[in-house]
mmCIF file of C-alpha atoms in Angstrom:
data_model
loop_
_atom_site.group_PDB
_atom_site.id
_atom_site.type_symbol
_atom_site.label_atom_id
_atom_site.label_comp_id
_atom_site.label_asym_id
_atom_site.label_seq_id
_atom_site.Cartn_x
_atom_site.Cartn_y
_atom_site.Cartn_z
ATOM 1 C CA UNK A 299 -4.409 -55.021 -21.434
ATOM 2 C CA UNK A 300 -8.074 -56.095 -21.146
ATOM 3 C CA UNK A 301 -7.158 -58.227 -18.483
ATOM 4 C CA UNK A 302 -5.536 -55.992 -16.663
ATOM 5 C CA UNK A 303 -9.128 -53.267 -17.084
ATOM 6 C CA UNK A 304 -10.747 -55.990 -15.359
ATOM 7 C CA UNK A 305 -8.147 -56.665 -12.425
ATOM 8 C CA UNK A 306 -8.939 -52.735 -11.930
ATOM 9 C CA UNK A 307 -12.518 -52.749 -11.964
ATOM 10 C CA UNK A 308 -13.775 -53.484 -8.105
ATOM 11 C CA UNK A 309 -11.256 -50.133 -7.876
ATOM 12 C CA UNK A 310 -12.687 -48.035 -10.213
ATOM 13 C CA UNK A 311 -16.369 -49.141 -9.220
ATOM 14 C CA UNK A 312 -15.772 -48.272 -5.451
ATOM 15 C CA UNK A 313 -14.115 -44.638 -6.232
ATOM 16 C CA UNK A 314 -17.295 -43.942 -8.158
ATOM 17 C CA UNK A 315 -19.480 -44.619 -5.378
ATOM 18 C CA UNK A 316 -17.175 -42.814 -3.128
ATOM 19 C CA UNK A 317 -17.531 -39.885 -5.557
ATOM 20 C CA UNK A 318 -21.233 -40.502 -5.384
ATOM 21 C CA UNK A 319 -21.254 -40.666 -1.372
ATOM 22 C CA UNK A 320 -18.888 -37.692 -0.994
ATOM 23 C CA UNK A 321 -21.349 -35.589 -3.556
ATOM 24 C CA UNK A 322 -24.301 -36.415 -1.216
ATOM 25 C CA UNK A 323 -22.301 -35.649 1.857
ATOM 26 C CA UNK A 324 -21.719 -32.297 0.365
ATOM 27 C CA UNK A 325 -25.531 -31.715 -0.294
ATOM 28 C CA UNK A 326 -27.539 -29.660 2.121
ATOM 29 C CA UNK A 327 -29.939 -31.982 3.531
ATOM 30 C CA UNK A 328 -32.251 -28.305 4.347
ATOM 31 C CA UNK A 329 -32.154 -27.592 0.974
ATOM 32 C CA UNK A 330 -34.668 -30.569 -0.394
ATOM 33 C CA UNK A 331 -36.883 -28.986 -2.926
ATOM 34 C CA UNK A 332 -40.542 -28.906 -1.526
ATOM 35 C CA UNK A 333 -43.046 -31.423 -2.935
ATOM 36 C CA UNK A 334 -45.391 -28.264 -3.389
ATOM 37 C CA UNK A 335 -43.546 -26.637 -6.211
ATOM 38 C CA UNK A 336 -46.122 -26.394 -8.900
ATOM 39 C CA UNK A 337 -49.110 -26.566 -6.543
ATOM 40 C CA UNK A 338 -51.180 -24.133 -4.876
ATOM 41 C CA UNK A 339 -51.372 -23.380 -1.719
ATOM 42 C CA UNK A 340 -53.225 -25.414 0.320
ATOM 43 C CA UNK A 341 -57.019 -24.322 1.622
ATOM 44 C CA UNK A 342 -56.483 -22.831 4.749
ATOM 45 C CA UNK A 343 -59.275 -20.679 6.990
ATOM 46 C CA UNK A 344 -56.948 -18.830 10.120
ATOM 47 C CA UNK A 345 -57.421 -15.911 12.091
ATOM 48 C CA UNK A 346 -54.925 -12.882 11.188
ATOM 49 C CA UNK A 347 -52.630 -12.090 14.054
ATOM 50 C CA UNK A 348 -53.226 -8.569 13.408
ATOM 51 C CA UNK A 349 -56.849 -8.923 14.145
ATOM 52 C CA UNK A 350 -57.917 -12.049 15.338
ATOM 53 C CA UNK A 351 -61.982 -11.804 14.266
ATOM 54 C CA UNK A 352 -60.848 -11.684 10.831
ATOM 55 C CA UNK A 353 -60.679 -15.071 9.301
ATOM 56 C CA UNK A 354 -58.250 -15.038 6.305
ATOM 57 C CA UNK A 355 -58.271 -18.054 3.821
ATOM 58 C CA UNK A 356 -57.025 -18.133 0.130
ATOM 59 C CA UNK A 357 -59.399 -15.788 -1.372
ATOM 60 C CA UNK A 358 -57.589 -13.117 0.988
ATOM 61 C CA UNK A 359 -54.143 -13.955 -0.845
ATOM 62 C CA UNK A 360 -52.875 -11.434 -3.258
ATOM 63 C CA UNK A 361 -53.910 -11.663 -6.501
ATOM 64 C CA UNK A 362 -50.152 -11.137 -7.992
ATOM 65 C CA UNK A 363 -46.809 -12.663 -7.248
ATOM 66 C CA UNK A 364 -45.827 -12.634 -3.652
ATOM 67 C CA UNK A 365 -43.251 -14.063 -1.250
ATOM 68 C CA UNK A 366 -44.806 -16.226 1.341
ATOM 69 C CA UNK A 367 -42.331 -16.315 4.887
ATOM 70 C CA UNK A 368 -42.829 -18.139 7.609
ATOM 71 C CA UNK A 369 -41.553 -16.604 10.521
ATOM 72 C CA UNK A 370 -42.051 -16.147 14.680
ATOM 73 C CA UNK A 371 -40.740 -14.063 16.904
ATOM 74 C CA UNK A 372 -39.012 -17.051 19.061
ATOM 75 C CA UNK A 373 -36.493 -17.914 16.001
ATOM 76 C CA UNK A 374 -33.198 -15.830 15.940
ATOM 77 C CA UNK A 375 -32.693 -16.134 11.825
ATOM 78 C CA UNK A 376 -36.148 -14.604 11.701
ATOM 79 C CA UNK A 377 -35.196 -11.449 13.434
ATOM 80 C CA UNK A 378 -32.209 -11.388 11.215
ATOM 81 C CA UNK A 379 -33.733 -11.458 7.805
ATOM 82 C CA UNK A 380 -36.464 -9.189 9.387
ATOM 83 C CA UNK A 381 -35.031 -5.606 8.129
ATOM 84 C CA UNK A 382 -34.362 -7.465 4.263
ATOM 85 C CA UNK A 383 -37.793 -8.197 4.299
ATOM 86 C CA UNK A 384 -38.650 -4.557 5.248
ATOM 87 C CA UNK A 385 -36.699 -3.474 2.158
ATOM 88 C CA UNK A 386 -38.467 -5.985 0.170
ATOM 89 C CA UNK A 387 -41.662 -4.365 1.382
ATOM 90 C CA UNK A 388 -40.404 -0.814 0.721
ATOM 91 C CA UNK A 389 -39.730 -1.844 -2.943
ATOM 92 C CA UNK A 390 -43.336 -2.581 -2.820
ATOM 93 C CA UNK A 391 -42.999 -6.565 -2.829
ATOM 94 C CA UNK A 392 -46.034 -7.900 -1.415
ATOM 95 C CA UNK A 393 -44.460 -10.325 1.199
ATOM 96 C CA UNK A 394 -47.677 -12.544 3.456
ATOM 97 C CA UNK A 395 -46.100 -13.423 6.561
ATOM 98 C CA UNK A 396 -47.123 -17.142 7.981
ATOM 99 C CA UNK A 397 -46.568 -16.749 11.916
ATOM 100 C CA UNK A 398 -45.586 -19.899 13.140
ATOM 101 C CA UNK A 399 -46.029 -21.763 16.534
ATOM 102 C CA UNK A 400 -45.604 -18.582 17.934
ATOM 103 C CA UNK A 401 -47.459 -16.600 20.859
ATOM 104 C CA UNK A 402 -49.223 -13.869 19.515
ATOM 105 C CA UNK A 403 -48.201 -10.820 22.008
ATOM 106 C CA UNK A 404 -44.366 -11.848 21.397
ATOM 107 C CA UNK A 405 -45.316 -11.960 17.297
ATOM 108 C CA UNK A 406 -47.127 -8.683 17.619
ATOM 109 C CA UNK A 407 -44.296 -7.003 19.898
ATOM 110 C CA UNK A 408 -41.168 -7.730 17.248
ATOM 111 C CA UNK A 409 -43.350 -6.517 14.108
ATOM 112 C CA UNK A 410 -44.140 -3.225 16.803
ATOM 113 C CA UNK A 411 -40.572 -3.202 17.432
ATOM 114 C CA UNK A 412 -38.775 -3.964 14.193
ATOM 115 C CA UNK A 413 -41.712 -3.080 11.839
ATOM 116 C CA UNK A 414 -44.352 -4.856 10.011
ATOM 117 C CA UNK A 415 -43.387 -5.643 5.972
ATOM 118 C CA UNK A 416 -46.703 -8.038 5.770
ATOM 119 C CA UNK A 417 -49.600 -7.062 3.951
ATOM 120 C CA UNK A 418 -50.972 -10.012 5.582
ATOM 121 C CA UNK A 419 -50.208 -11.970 8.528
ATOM 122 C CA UNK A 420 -51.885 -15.551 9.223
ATOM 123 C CA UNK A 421 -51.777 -16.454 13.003
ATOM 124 C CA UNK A 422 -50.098 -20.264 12.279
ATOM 125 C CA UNK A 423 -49.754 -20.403 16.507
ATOM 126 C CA UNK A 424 -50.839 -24.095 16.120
ATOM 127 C CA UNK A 425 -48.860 -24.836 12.635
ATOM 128 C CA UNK A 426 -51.749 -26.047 10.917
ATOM 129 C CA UNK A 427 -51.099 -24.255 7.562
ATOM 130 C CA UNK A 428 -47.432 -24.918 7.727
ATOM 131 C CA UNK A 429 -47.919 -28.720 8.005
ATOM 132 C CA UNK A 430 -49.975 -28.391 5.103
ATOM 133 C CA UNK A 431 -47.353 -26.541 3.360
ATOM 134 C CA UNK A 432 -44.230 -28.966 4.512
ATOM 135 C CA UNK A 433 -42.621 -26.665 6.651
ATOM 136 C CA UNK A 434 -39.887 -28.193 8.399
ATOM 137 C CA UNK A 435 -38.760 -24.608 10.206
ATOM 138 C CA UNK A 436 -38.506 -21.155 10.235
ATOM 139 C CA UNK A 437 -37.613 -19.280 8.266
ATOM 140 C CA UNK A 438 -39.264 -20.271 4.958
ATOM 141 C CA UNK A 439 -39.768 -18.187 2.470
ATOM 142 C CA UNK A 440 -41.833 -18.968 -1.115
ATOM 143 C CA UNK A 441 -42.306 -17.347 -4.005
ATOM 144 C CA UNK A 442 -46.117 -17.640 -5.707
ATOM 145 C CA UNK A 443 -47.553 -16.643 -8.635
ATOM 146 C CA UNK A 444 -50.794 -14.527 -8.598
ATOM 147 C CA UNK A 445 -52.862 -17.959 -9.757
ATOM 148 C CA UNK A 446 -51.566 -18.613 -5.663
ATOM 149 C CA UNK A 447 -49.106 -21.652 -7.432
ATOM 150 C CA UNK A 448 -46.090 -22.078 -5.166
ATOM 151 C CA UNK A 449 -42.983 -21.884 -7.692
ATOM 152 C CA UNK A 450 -40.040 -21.623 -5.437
ATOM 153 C CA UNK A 451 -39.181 -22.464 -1.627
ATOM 154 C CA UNK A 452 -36.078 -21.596 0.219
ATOM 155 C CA UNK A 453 -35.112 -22.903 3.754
ATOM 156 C CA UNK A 454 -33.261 -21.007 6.123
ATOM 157 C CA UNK A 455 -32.310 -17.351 6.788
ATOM 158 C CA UNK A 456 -32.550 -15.177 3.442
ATOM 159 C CA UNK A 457 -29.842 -12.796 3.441
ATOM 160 C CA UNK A 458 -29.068 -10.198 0.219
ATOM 161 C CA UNK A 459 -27.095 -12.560 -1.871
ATOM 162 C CA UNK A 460 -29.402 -15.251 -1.652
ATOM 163 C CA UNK A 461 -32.418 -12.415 -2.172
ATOM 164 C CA UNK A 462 -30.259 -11.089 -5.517
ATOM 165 C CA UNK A 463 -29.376 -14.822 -6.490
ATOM 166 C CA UNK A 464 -32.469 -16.842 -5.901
ATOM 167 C CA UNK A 465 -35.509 -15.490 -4.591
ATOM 168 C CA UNK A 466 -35.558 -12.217 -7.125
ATOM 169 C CA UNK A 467 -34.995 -14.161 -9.986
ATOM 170 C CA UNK A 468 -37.763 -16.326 -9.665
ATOM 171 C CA UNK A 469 -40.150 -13.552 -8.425
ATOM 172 C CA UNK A 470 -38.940 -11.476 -11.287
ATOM 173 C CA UNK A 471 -39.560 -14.390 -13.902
ATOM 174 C CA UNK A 472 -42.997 -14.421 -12.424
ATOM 175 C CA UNK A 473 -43.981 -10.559 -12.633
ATOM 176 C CA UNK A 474 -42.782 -10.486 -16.529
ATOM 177 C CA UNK B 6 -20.898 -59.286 43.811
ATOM 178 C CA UNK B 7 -21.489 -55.461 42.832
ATOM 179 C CA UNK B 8 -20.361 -56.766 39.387
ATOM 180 C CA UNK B 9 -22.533 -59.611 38.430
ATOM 181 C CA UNK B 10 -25.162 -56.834 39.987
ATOM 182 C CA UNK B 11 -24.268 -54.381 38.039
ATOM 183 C CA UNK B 12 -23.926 -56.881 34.489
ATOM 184 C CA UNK B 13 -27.126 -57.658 34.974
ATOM 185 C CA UNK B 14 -28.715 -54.337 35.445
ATOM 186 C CA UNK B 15 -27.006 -53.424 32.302
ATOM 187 C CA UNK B 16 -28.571 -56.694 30.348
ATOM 188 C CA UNK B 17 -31.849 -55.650 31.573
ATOM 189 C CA UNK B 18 -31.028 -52.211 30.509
ATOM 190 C CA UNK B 19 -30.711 -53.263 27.466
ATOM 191 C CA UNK B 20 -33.731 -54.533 26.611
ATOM 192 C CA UNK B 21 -35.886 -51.853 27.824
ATOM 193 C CA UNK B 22 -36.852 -48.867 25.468
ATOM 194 C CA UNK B 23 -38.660 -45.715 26.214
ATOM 195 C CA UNK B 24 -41.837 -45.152 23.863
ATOM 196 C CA UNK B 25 -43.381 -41.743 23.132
ATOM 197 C CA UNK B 26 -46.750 -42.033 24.475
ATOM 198 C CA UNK B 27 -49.546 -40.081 23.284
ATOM 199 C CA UNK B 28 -52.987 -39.834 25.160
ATOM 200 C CA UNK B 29 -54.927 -40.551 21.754
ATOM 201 C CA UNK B 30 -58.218 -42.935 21.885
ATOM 202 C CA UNK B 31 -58.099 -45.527 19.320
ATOM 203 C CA UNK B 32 -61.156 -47.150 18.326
ATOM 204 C CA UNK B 33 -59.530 -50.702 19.107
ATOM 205 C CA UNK B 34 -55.752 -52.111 19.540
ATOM 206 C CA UNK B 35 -55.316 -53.150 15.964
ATOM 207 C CA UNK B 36 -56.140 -49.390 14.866
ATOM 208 C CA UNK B 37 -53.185 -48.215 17.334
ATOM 209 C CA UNK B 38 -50.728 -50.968 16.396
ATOM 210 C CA UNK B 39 -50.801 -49.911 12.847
ATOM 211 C CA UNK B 40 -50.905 -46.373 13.392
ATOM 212 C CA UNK B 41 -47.669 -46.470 15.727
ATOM 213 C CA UNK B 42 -46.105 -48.916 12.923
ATOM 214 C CA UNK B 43 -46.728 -46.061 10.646
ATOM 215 C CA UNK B 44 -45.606 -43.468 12.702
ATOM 216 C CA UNK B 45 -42.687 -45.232 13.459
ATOM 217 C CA UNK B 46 -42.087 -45.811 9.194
ATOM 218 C CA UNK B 47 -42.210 -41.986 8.433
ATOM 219 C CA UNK B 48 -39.221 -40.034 9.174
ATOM 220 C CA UNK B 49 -39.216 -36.894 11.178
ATOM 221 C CA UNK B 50 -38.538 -33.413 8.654
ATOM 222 C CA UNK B 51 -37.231 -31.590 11.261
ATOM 223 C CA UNK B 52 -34.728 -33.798 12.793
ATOM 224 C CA UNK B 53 -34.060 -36.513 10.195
ATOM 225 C CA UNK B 54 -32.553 -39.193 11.869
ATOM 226 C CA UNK B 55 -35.472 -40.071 13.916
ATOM 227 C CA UNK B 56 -38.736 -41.394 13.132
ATOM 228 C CA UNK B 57 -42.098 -39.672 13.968
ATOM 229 C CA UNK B 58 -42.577 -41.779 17.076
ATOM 230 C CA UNK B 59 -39.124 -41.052 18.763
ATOM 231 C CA UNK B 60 -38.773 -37.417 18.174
ATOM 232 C CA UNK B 61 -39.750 -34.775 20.539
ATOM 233 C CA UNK B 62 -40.029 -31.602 17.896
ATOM 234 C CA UNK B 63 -43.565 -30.341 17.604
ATOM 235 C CA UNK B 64 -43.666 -30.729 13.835
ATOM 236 C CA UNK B 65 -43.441 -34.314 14.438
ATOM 237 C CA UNK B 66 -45.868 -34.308 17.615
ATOM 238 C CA UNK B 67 -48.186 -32.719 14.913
ATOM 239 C CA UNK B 68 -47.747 -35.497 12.051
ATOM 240 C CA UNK B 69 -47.803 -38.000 14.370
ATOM 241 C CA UNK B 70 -51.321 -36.891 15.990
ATOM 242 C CA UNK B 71 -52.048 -36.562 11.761
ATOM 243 C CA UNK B 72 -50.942 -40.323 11.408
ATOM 244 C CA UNK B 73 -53.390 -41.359 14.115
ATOM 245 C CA UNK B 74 -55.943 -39.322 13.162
ATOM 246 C CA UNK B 75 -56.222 -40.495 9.528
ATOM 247 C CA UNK B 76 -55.751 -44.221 10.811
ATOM 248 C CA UNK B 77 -58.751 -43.769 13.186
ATOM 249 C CA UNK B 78 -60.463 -42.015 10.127
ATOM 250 C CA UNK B 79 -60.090 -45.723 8.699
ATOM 251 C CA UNK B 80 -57.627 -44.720 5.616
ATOM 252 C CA UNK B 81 -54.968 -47.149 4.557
ATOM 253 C CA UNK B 82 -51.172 -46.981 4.936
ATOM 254 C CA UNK B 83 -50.784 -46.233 1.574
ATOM 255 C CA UNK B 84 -53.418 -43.270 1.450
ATOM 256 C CA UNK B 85 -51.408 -41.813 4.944
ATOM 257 C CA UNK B 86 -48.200 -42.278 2.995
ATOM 258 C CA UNK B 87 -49.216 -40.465 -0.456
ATOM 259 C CA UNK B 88 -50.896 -36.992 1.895
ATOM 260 C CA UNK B 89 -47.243 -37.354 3.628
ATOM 261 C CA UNK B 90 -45.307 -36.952 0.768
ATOM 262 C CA UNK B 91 -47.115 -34.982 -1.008
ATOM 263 C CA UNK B 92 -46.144 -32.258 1.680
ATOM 264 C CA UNK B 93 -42.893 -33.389 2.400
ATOM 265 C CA UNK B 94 -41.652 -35.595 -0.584
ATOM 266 C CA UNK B 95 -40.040 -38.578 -0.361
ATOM 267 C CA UNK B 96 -38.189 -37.476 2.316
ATOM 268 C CA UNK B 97 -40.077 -39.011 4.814
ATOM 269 C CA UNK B 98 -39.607 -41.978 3.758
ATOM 270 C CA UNK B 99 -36.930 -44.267 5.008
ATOM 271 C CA UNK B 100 -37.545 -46.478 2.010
ATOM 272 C CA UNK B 101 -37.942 -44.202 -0.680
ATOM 273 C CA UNK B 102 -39.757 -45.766 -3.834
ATOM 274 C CA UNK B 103 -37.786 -46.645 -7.124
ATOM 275 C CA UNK B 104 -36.945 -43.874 -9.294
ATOM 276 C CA UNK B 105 -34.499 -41.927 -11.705
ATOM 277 C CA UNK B 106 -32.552 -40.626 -8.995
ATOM 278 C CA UNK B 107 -33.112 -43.410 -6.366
ATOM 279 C CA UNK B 108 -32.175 -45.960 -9.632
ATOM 280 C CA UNK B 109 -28.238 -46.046 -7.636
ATOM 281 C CA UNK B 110 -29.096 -47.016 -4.464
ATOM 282 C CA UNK B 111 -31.580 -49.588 -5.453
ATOM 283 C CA UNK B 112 -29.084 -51.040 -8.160
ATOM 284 C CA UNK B 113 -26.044 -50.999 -6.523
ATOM 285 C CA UNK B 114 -26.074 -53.696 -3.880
ATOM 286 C CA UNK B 115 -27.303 -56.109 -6.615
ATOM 287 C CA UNK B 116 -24.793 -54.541 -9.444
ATOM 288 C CA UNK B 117 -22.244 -55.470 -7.045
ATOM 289 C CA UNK B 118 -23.175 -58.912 -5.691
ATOM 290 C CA UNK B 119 -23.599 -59.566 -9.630
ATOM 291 C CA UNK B 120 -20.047 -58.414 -10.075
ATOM 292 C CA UNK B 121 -18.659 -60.162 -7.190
ATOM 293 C CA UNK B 122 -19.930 -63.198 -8.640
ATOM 294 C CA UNK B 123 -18.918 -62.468 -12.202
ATOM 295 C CA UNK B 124 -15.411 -62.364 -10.582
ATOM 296 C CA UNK B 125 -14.918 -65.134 -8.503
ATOM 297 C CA UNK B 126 -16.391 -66.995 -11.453
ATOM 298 C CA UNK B 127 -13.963 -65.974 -14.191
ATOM 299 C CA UNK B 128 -11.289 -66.712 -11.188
ATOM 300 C CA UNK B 129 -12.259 -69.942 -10.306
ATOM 301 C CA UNK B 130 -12.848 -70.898 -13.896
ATOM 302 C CA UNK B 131 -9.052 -69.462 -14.892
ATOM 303 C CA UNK B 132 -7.721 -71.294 -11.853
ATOM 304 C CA UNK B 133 -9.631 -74.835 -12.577
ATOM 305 C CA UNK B 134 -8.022 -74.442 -16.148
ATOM 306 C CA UNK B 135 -4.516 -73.558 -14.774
ATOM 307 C CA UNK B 136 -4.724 -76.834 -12.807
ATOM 308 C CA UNK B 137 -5.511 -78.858 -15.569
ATOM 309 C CA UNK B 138 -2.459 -77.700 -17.028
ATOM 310 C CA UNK B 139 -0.622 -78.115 -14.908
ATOM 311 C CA UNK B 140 -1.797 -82.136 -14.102
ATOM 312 C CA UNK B 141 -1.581 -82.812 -17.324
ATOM 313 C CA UNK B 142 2.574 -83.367 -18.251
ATOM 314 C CA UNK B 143 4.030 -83.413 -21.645
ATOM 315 C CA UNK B 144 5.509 -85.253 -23.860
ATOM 316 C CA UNK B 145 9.302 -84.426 -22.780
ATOM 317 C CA UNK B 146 8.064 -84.192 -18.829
ATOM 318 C CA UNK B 147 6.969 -87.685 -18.763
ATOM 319 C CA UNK B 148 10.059 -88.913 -20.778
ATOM 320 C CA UNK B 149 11.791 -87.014 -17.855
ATOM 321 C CA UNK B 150 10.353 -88.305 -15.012
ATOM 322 C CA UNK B 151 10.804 -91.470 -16.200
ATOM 323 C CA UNK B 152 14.283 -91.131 -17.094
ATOM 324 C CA UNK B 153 14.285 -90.028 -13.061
ATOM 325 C CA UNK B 154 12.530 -93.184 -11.859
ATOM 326 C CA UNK B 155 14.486 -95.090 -13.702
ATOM 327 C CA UNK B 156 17.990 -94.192 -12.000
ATOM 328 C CA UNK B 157 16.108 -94.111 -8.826
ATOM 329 C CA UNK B 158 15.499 -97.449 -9.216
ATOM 330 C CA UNK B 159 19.009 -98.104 -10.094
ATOM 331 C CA UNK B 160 20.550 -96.772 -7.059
ATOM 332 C CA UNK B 161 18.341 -98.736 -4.765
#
């Protein structure tokens, strides 16, 4: 019996690596937690898009939870998660928007067009803050406590079940 | 003709690379060898399966003009590395350090050379004893075989 255990074993070892390489397969490579949970938000001094002589830096962040998204008017997943974040806004969520590598007259046009749901908007045309942050796209959106911690990052187009499963929680957790 | 042409344009083909160039002023050569090493060592976060140096994507334009800069700056590899993934986590790394959840793919290889051996041990070991056995006759086999020799012997 034991011997026969053993005769099995290079099987048994190499399905549990296959179950191990078929689980990692199966991950979403965008989905890598960001190395700035539990950290603040970098130091950052950038012009806001909606008025470019105004220098915004952290001090300018709100002083309560917020949603952080980075966004630009060039990506397509942007303009779709737009009108969710104008509902978020409505339902008086402060949301600062991170405009990234974008031009500014296209990033001014879409929040003319489609609305504005930023109570701030940091002109990121070069991507200096989002390097600092990790960004590896748009859109990103992060949640952050009002001590301006960064708790929660999600990459990729938010839509309302991922709003209702992921991102409200953890805002929610925050405001109570 | 056209085909010993043509193999060898290939063979030469094969040895040439192209090399994302950036205009960047390095105090001296040894500065820019180590910085493109680097570069080179950190993986791209936008397009994963290329380094900093071979990718195209602004993010990694960006981090690779942050590489150079910190290496002109006079940090060392290891200072370049922690600011990297401390943004990015180990992500960027293509060797990624040794941890609770890298513990498997450090362990592995050697869990299973260790097992290989372990095997081909115990089966050399069972078949060395098998042969001894089998080299060694008994009692009633020798009285056999010599019964056998001895009517051979008689025939002839």
């Amino acid at each position: 019996m034991k011997r026969k255990v053993f005769l099995f074993l290079p099987l048994i070892v190499l399905l549990v690596i296959c179950i191990f390489l078929i689980m990692g397969l199966k991950q979403d490579p965008k989905k890598i937690a960001s190395a700035l949970i539990g950290k603040p938000v970098p130091e950052f001094f950038q012009a806001d898009l909606l008025d470019n002589n105004r220098i915004i830096s952290n001090k300018h962040l709100p002083k309560q939870p917020y949603l952080l998204n980075v966004w630009g008017s060039w990506c397509y997943y942007c303009q779709q998660e737009h009108p969710l974040l104008m509902e978020l806004a409505e339902q008086r969520i402060p949301i600062v928007g991170l405009n990234y590598r974008d031009k500014k007259q296209g990033a001014l046009e879409m929040l003319a067009k489609k609305g504005n749901p930023f109570a701030l908007v940091i002109d990121d045309s070069r991507g200096e803050l989002a390097m600092k942050l990790g960004v590896d796209g748009a859109p990103e959106t992060y949640v952050i406590d009002e001590n301006g911690v960064i708790r929660y990052r999600y990459s990729g187009a938010v839509d309302k079940t991922i709003l209702q499963k992921e991102i409200l929680p953890e805002f929610n957790k925050l405001r109570n | 003709m056209k085909k010993i042409l043509f193999s060898i344009l290939v063979f030469v083909s094969l040895s040439l690379q192209a090399e994302m160039v950036d205009t960047y002023q390095f105090k001296n050569v040894e500065d820019r060898t180590r910085a493109v090493a680097l570069a080179k060592s950190l993986r791209c976060p936008q397009c994963q399966n290329q380094n900093l140096v071979e990718s195209n994507s602004p993010i990694a334009y960006d981090l690779r003009i942050e590489v150079y800069k910190m290496v002109d700056e006079g940090k060392s590899n290891q200072q370049i590395v922690e600011v990297m993934t401390s943004r990015f986590g180990n992500f960027v790394l293509y060797k990624p350090p040794f941890e609770l959840t890298t513990a498997l793919l450090w362990c592995l290889p050697i869990g299973l050379l260790l097992l290989a051996v372990l095997l081909m041990v115990r089966y050399l070991r069972r078949r060395s004893e098998n042969r001894e056995i089998c080299t060694a006759l008994s009692e009633r086999q020798r009285r056999e075989l010599a019964e056998l020799l001895a009517k051979n012997k008689g025939k002839k």
